Coordinates of C-alpha atoms in Angstrom, one line a residue:
Chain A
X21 CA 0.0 0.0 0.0
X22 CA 1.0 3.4 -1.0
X23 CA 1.1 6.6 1.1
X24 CA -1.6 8.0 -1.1
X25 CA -3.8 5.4 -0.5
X26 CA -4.0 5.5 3.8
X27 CA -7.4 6.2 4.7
X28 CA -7.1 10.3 5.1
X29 CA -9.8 10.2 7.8
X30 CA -8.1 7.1 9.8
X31 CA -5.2 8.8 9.8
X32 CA -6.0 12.3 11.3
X33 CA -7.7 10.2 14.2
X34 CA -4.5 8.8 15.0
X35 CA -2.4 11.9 14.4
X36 CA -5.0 13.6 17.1
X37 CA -4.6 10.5 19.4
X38 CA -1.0 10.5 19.3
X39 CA -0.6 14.8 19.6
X40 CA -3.0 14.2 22.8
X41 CA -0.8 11.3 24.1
X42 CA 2.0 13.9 23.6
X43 CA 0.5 16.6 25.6
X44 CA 1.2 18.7 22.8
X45 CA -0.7 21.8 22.0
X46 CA -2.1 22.5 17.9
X47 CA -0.5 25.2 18.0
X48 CA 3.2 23.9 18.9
X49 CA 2.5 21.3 16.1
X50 CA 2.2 24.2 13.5
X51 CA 4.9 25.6 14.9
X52 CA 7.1 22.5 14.0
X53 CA 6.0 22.4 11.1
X54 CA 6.6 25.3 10.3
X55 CA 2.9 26.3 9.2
X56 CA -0.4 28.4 10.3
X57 CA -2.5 26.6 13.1
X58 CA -5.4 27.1 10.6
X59 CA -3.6 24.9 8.2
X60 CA -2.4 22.3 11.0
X61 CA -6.5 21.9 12.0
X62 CA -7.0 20.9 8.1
X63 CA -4.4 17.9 8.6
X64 CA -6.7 16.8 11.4
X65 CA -10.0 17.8 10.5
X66 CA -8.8 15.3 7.1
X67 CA -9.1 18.0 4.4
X68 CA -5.5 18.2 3.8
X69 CA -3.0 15.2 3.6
X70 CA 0.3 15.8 5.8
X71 CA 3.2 15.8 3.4
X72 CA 5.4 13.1 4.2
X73 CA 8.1 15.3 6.0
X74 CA 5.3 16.3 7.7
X75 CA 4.3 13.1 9.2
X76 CA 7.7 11.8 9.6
X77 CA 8.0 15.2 11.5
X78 CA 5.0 14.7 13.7
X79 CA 5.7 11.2 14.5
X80 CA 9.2 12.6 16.2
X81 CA 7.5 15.3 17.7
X82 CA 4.6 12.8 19.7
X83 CA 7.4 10.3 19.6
X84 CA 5.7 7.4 18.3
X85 CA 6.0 4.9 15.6
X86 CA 5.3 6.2 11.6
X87 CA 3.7 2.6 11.4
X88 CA 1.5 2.7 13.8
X89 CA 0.2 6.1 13.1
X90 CA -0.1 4.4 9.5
X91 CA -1.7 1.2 10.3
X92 CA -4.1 0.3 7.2
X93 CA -7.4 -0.4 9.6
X94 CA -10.7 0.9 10.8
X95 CA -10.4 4.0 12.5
X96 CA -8.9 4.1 16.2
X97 CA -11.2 4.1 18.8
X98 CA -11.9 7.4 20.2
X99 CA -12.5 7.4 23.9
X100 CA -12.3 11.0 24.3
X101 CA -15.7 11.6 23.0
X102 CA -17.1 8.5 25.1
X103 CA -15.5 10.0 28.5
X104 CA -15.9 13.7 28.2
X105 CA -18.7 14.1 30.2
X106 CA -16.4 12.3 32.9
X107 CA -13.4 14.7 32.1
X108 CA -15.3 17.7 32.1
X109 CA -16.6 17.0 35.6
X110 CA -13.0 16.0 36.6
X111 CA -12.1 17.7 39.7
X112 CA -8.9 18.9 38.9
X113 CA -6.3 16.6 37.4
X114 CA -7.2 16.7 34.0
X115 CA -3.9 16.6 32.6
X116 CA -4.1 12.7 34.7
X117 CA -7.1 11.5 33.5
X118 CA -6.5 12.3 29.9
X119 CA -2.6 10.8 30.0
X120 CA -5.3 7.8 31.5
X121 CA -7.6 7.9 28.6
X122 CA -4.1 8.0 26.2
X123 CA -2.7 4.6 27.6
X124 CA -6.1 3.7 27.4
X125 CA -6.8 3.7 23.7
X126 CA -3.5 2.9 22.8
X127 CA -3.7 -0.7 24.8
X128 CA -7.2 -1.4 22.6
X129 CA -5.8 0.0 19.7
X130 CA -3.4 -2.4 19.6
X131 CA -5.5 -5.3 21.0
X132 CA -7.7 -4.6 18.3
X133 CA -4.8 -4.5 15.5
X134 CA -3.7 -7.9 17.1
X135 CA -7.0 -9.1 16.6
X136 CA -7.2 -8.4 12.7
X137 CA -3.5 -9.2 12.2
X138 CA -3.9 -13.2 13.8
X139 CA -7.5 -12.7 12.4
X140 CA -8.5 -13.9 16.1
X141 CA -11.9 -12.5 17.1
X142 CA -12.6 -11.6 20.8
X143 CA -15.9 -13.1 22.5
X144 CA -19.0 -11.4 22.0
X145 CA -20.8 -13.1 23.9
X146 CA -20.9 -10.4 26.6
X147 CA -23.0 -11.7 29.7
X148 CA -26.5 -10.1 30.0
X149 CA -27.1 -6.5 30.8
X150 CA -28.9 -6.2 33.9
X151 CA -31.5 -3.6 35.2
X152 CA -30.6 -2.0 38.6
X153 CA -34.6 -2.9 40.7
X154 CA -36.3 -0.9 42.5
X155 CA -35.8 -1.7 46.4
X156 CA -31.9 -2.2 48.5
X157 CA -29.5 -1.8 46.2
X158 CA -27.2 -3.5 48.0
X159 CA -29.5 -6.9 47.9
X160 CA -29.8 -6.8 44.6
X161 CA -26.3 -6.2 43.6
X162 CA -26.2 -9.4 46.2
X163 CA -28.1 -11.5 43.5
X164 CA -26.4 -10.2 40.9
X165 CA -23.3 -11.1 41.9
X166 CA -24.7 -14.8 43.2
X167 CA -26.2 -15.3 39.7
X168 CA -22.5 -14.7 37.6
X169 CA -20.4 -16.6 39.8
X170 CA -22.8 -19.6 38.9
X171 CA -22.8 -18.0 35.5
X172 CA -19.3 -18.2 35.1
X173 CA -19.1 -21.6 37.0
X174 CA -17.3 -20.1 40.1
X175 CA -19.2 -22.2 42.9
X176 CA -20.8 -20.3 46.1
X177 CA -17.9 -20.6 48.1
X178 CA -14.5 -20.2 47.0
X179 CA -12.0 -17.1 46.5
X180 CA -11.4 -15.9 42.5
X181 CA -7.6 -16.1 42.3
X182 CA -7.9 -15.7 38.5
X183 CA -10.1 -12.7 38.3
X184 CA -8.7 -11.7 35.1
X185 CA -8.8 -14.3 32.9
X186 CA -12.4 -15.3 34.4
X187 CA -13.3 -12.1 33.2
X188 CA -11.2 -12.1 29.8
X189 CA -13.4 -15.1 29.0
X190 CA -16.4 -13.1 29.6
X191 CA -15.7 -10.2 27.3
X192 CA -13.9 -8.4 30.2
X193 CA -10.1 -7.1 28.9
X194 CA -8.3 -5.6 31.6
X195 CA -5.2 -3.2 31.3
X196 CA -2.8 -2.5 34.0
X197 CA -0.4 0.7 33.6
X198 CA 0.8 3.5 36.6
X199 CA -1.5 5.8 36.7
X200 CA -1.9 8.7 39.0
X201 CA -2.1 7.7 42.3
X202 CA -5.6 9.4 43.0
X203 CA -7.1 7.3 40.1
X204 CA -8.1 3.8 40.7
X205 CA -9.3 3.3 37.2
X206 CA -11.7 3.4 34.2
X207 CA -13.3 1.6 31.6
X208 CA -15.4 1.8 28.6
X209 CA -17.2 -0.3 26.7
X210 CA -16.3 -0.9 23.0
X211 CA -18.7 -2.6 20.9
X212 CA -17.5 -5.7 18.7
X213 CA -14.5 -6.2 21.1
X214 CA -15.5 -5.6 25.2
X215 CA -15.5 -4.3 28.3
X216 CA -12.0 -2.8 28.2
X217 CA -10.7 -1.9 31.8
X218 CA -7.8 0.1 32.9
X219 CA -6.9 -0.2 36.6
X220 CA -4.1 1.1 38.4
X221 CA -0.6 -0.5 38.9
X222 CA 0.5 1.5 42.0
X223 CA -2.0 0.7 43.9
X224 CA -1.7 -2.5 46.1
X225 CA -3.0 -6.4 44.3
X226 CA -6.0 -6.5 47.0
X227 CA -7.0 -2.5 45.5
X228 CA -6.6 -3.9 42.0
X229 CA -8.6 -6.5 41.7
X230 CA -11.6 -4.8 43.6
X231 CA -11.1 -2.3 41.4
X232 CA -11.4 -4.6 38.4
X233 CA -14.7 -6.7 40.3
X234 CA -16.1 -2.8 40.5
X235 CA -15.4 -2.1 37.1
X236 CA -17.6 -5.5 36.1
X237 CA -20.2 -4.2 37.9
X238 CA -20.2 -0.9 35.8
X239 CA -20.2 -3.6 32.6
X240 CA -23.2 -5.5 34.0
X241 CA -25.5 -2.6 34.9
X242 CA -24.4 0.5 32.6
X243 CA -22.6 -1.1 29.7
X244 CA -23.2 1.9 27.3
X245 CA -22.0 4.4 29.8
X246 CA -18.1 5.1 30.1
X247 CA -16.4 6.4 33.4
X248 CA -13.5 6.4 36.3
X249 CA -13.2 5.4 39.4
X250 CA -11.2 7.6 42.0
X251 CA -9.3 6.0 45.2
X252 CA -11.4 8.2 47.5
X253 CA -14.7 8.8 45.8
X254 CA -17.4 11.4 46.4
X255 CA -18.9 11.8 49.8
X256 CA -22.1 10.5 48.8
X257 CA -21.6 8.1 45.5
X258 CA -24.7 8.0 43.7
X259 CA -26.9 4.7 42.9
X260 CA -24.3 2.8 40.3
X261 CA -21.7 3.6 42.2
X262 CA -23.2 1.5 45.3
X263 CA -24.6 -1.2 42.8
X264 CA -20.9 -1.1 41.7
X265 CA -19.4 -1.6 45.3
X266 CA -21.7 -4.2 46.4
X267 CA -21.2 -6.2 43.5
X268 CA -17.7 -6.1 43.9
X269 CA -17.8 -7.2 47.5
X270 CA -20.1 -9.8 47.0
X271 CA -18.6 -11.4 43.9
X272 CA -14.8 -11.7 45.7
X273 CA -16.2 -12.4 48.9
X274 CA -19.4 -14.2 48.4
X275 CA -21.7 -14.9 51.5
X276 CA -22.1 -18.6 51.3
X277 CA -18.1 -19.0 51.5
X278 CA -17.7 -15.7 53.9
X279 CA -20.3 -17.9 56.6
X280 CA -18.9 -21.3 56.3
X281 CA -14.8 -20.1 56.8
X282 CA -16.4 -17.7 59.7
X283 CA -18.4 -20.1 61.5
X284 CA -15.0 -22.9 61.1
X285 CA -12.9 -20.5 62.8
X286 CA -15.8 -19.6 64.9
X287 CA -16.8 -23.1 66.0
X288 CA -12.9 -24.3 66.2
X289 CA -11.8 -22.0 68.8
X290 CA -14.7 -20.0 70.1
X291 CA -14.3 -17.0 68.6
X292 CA -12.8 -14.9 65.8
X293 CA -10.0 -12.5 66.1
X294 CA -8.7 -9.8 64.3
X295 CA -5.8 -12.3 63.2
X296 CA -8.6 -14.5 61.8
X297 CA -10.3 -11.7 60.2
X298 CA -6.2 -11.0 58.4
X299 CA -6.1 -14.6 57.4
X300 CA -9.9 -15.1 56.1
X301 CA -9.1 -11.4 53.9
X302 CA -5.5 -13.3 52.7
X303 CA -7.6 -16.1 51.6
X304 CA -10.0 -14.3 49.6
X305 CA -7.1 -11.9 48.0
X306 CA -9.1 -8.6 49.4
X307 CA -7.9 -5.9 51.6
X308 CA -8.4 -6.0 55.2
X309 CA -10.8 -3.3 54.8
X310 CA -13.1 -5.0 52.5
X311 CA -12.9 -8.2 54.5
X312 CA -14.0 -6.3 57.6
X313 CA -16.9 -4.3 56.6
X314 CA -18.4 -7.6 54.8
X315 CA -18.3 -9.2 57.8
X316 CA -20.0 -5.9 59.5
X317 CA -22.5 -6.0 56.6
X318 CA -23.7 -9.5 56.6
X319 CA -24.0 -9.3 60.6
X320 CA -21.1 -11.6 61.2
X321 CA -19.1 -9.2 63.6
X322 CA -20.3 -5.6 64.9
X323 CA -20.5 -3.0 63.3
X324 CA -17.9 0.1 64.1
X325 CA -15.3 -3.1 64.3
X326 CA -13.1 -1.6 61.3
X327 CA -13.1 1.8 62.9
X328 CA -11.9 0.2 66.4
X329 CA -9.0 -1.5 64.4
X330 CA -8.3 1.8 63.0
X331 CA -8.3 3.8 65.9
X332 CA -5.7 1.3 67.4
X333 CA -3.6 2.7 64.7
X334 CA -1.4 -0.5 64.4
X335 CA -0.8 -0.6 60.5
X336 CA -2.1 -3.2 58.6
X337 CA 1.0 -4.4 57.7
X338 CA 2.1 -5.0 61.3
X339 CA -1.4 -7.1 61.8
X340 CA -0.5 -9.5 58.5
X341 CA 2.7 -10.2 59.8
X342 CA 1.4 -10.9 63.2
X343 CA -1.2 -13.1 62.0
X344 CA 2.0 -14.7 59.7
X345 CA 0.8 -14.0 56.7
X346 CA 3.5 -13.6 54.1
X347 CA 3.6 -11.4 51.2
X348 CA 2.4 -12.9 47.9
X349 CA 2.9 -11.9 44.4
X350 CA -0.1 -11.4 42.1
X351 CA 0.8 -12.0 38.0
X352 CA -2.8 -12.1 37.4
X353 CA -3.6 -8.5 38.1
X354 CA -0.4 -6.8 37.5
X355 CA 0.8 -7.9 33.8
X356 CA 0.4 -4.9 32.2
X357 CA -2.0 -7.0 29.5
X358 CA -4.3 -9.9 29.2
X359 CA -2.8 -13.2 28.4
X360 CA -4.5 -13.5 25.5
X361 CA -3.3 -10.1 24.2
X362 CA 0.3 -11.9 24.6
X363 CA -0.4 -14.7 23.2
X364 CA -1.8 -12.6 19.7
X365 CA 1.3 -10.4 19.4
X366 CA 3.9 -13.8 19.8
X367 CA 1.8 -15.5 17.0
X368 CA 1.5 -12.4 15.1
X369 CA 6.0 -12.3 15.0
X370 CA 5.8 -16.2 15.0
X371 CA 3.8 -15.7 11.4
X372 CA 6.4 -13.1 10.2
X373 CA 3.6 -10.7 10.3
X374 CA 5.0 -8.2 12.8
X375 CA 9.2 -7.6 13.4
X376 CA 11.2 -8.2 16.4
X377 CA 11.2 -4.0 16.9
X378 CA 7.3 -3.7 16.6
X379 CA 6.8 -7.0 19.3
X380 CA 8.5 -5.3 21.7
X381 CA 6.5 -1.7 21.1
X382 CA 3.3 -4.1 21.6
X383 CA 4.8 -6.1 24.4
X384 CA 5.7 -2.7 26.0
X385 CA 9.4 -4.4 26.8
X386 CA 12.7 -4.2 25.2
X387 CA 13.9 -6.7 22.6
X388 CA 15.5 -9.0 24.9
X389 CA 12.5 -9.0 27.1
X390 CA 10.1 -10.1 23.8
X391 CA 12.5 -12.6 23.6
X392 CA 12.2 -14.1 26.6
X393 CA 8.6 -14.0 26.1
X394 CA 8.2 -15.6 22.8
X395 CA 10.6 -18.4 24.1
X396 CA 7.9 -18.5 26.9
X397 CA 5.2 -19.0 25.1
X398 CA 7.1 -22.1 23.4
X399 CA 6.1 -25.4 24.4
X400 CA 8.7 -27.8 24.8
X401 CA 8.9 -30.6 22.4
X402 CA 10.4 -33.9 22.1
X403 CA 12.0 -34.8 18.4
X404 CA 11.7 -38.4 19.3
X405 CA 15.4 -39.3 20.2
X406 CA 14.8 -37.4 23.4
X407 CA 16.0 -34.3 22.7
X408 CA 13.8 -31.4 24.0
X409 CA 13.0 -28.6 21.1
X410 CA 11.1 -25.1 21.1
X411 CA 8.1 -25.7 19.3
X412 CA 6.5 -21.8 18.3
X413 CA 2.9 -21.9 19.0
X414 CA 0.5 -21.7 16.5
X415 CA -3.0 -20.3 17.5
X416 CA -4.4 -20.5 14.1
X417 CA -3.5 -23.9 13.1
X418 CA -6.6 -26.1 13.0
X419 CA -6.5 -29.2 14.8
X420 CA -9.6 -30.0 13.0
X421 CA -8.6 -29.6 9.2
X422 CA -5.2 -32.0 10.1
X423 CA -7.9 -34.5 11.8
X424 CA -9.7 -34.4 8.5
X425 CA -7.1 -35.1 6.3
Chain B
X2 CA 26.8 7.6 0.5
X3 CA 26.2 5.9 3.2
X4 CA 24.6 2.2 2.1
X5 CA 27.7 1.7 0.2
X6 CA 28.5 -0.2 2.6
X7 CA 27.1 -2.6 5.1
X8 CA 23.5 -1.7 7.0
X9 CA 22.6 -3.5 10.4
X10 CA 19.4 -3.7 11.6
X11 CA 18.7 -3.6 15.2
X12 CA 17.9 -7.3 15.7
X13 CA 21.4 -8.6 13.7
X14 CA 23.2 -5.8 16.1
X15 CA 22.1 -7.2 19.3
X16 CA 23.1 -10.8 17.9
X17 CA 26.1 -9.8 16.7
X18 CA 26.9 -8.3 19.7
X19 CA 26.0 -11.1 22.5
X20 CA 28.0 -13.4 19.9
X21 CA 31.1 -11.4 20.1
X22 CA 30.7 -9.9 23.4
X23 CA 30.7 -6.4 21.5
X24 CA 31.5 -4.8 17.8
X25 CA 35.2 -4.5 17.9
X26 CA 34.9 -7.1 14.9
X27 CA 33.0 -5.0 12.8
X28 CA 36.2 -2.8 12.9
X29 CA 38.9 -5.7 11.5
X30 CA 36.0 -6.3 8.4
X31 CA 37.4 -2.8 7.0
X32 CA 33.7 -1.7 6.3
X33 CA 31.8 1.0 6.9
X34 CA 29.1 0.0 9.3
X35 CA 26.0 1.9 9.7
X36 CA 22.5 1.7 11.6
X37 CA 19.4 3.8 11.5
X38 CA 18.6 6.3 13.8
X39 CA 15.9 4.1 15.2
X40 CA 17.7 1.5 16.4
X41 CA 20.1 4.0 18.6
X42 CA 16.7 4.0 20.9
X43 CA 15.9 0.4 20.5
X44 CA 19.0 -1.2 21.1
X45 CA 19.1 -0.5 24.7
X46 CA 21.1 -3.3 26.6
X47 CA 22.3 -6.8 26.0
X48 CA 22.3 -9.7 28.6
X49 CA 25.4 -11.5 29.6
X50 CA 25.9 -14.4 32.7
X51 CA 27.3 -13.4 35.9
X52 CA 29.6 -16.2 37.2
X53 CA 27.1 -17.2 39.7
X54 CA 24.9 -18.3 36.3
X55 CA 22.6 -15.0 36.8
X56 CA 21.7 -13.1 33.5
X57 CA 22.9 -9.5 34.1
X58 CA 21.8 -6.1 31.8
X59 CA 24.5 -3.9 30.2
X60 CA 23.7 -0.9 28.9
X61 CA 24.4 -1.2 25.3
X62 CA 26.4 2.4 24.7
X63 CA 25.3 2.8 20.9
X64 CA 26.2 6.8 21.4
X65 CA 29.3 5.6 22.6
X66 CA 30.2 3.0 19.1
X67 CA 28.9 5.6 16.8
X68 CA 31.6 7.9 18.6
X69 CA 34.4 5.7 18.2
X70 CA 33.6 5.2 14.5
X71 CA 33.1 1.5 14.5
X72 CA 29.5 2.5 13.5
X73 CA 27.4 5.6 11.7
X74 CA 24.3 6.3 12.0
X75 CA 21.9 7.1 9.1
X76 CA 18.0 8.7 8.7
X77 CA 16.1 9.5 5.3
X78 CA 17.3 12.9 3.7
X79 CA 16.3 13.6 0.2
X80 CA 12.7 13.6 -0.4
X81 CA 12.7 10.5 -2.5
X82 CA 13.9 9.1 0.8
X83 CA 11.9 10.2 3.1
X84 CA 8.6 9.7 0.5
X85 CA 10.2 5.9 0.4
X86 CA 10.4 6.2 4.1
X87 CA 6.8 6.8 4.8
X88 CA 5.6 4.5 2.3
X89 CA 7.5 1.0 3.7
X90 CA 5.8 2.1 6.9
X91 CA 2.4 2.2 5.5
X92 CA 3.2 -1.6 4.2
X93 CA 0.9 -3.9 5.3
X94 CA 0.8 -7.4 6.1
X95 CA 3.9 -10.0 6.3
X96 CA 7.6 -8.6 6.4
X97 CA 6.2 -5.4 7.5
X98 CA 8.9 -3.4 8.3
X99 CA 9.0 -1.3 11.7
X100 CA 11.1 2.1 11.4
X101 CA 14.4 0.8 11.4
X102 CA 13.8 -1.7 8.7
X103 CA 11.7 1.0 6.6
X104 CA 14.4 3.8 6.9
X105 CA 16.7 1.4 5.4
X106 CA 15.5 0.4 2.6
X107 CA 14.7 3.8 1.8
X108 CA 17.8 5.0 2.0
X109 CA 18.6 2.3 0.2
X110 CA 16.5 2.4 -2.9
X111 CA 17.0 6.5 -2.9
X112 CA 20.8 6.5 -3.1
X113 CA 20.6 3.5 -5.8
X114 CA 22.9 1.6 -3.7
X115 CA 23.0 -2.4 -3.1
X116 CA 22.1 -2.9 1.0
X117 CA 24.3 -5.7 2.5
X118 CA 22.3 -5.7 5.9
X119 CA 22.4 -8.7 8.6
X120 CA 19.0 -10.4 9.0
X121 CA 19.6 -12.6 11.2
X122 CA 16.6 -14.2 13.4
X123 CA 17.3 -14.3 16.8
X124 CA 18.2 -17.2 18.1
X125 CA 17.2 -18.4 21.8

């Protein structure tokens, strides 16, 4: 394909993404350029195609690749649009939340470009919207969250140690990047692809994935409508953002399991401690917080008993290690991409389709780390004399044609 | 005149240079050796074993063998180059080349010049 022919419309979409991304103002584009702002708003208002100095300019001056600004596919997907209302109302830290948006699009931009390159489709089958009732909130979320656990074939009882690729499987794809600390995360629904989630890296594995068990809630009651999520939310958070909460709490910690583990520790020695209540949060990966006040709220222990453990001002990390709990890590929530998205871009270099250089821009790593990862995702095969060989994996090759031949 | 010589992409550089535990090599071939702007950014470290058997980083100092001489570095500068340029990056599909591989060729097919280039696959 030549230059000529790149979709002049796809193109200025991307050049706007990529000047946002940037932080870089229309007019200090012009500037480089060398040309009026008036003319600069015609390269991205797609009347007038950049000359190719000028793109190759451009793409120095946002720093990103000519090919990806270049890629021959449907438009980008513009969040902006989708979350202003959300980043007009944003309290201050703009300049955050758009940087957030930014990563963002670029992670389901290329998801999506993975996607068309493997010509790997994601689910569609996106679980059933569902319509908050009239009546508690907080019982209803409840059911909600009883009804896709048995949906998703996660019993009544145990923790979710895989919360991301449960979710993956359900149309769910969730990014992990640093963003400001104040920001927990966001998410926005894109048709034909999924519920695409961005959560916070800084913030502590137990934060994460409630944050991503929130964000599901959003998906299951207000697909349609983007948002974010802050660390210390409005005073008083309006109905979705309760729906969203409860869910969360309920579908990590759900009662039936919450009960039986409380009433074994309660029955084995008589009562249940604040080292109990450190081990029973360990156990369902949550924070010591949420552990507490679902206990308060399903009447297991007082309430007001997380605000006596606060006002003892021991920190949290002094009661784990009391109650010899080690530190674990969490791979599931803190890869900066789904597995699946990993899997795409190594078949995608495996097929020749994409070069070492551009792997590693997908892979966010450096060469040597994609690598390492492509040798990962080789299985280990046996040549018959015993001799162990790398054997690339191939997504795309059908087991069922070779069965037919 | 700069692809009169040999070209290395950024891939063949960082096998060439685990293999030979740096360029000094490139030197004793009584070449000119260049690489493309792009890859003075992607090529940022190699891997080598520490005795104990542990994989250690170096910082691979490209600023540092362009300096010395051992290598040049090279972008698009006429327009036919840089129009060639933008166009391998708009190629779709397999070999697509990323910027390195694109400035190359361009250069390449501008100055009328035969590339010699390493493409080497890496090997694991």
């Amino acid at each position: 394909m030549k230059y000529e022919s790149v979709d002049l419309a796809g193109l200025a979409e991307r050049l706007i993404a990529a000047r946002r991304a940037a932080n870089v103002t229309q007019e200090a584009a012009a500037k480089h350029l060398n040309m009026s702002r008036p003319t600069f708003i015609a390269i991205e208002k797609a009347v007038r195609r950049p000359r190719p100095e000028e793109l190759v300019k451009l793409a120095e001056l946002y720093k990103e690749s000519l090919n990806k600004l270049l890629r021959d596919d449907p438009r980008p997907p513009q969040l902006r649009p989708q979350l202003r209302s959300v980043l007009d109302l944003a309290p201050g830290g703009q300049r955050e939340l758009e940087e957030a948006v930014s990563l963002l699009s670029a992670y389901i931009d290329d998801y999506q470009y993975l996607e068309r390159l493997v010509e790997a489709k994601s689910n569609t089958h996106f679980p059933p919207q569902v319509r908050i009732a009239p009546g508690p909130i907080e019982r209803f979320a409840e059911h909600c969250a009883q009804e896709e656990r048995a949906r998703l074939n996660l019993g009544a009882h145990q923790p979710i140690y895989n919360l991301r690729r449960v979710l993956e499987d359900a149309g769910v794809h969730v990014f992990v990047d640093k963003l400001d600390s104040k920001l927990a995360g966001l998410y926005v629904f894109v048709s034909d692809f999924g519920h695409c989630i961005l959560v916070n890296r800084v913030h502590p594995k137990e934060r994460r994935r409630w944050t991503i068990a929130h964000e599901y809630g959003h998906f299951l009651a207000e697909r349609d409508r983007p948002g974010v999520d802050y660390l210390r939310p409005m005073q008083r958070k309006p109905e979705s953002e309760r729906f969203a909460d409860s869910f969360a709490a309920a579908f990590l910690m759900p009662e039936a399991g919450i009960q039986r583990r409380f009433y074994e520790e309660v029955e084995r020695s008589g009562d249940f401690k604040v080292g109990d209540l450190c081990r029973m949060a360990d156990y369902f990966a949550v924070s010591l917080m949420a552990m507490a006040l679902r206990l308060e709220s399903l009447g297991l222990i007082p309430r007001g008993s997380w605000d006596q453990i606060c006002e003892s001002r021991v920190p949290v990390r002094d009661l784990k290690q009391e109650a010899g709990i080690q530190p674990s890590q969490d791979h599931d929530s803190f890869e900066p991409y789904p597995q699946r998205y990993k899997l795409l871009a190594v078949q995608a270099f495996v097929d020749e389709k994409i070069t070492e250089g551009q792997l590693a821009k997908l892979l966010r790593c450096s060469r040597l780390e994609a690598r390492d990862i492509v040798e990962q995702c080789s299985e280990i095969g046996d040549d018959g004399d015993g001799t162990p060989s790398r054997v690339p994996l191939s997504l795309t090759h059908s087991l069922l044609a070779v069965a037919a031949r | 005149m700069w692809v009169d010589d040999h070209i290395i992409d950024c891939c063949s550089l960082l096998n060439l240079y685990t293999g030979w535990g740096g360029l000094a090599e490139l030197r004793e071939l009584r070449r000119t050796w260049y690489v493309c702007e792009a890859v003075l950014n992607e090529a940022e470290y190699t891997r080598e074993y520490g005795a104990d058997g542990v994989p250690v980083l170096i910082p691979l100092d490209m600023r540092g063998l362009i300096q010395s001489g051992i290598l040049h570095s090279a972008r698009p500068e006429t327009e036919a180059e840089i129009d060639d340029y933008v166009n391998f990056a708009c190629v779709p599909g397999v070999n697509y080349p990323d910027r390195s591989a694109s400035i190359i060729l361009s250069g390449a097919i501008g100055r009328k010049s035969p590339v010699k280039s390493f493409w080497i696959c890496p090997v694991s």
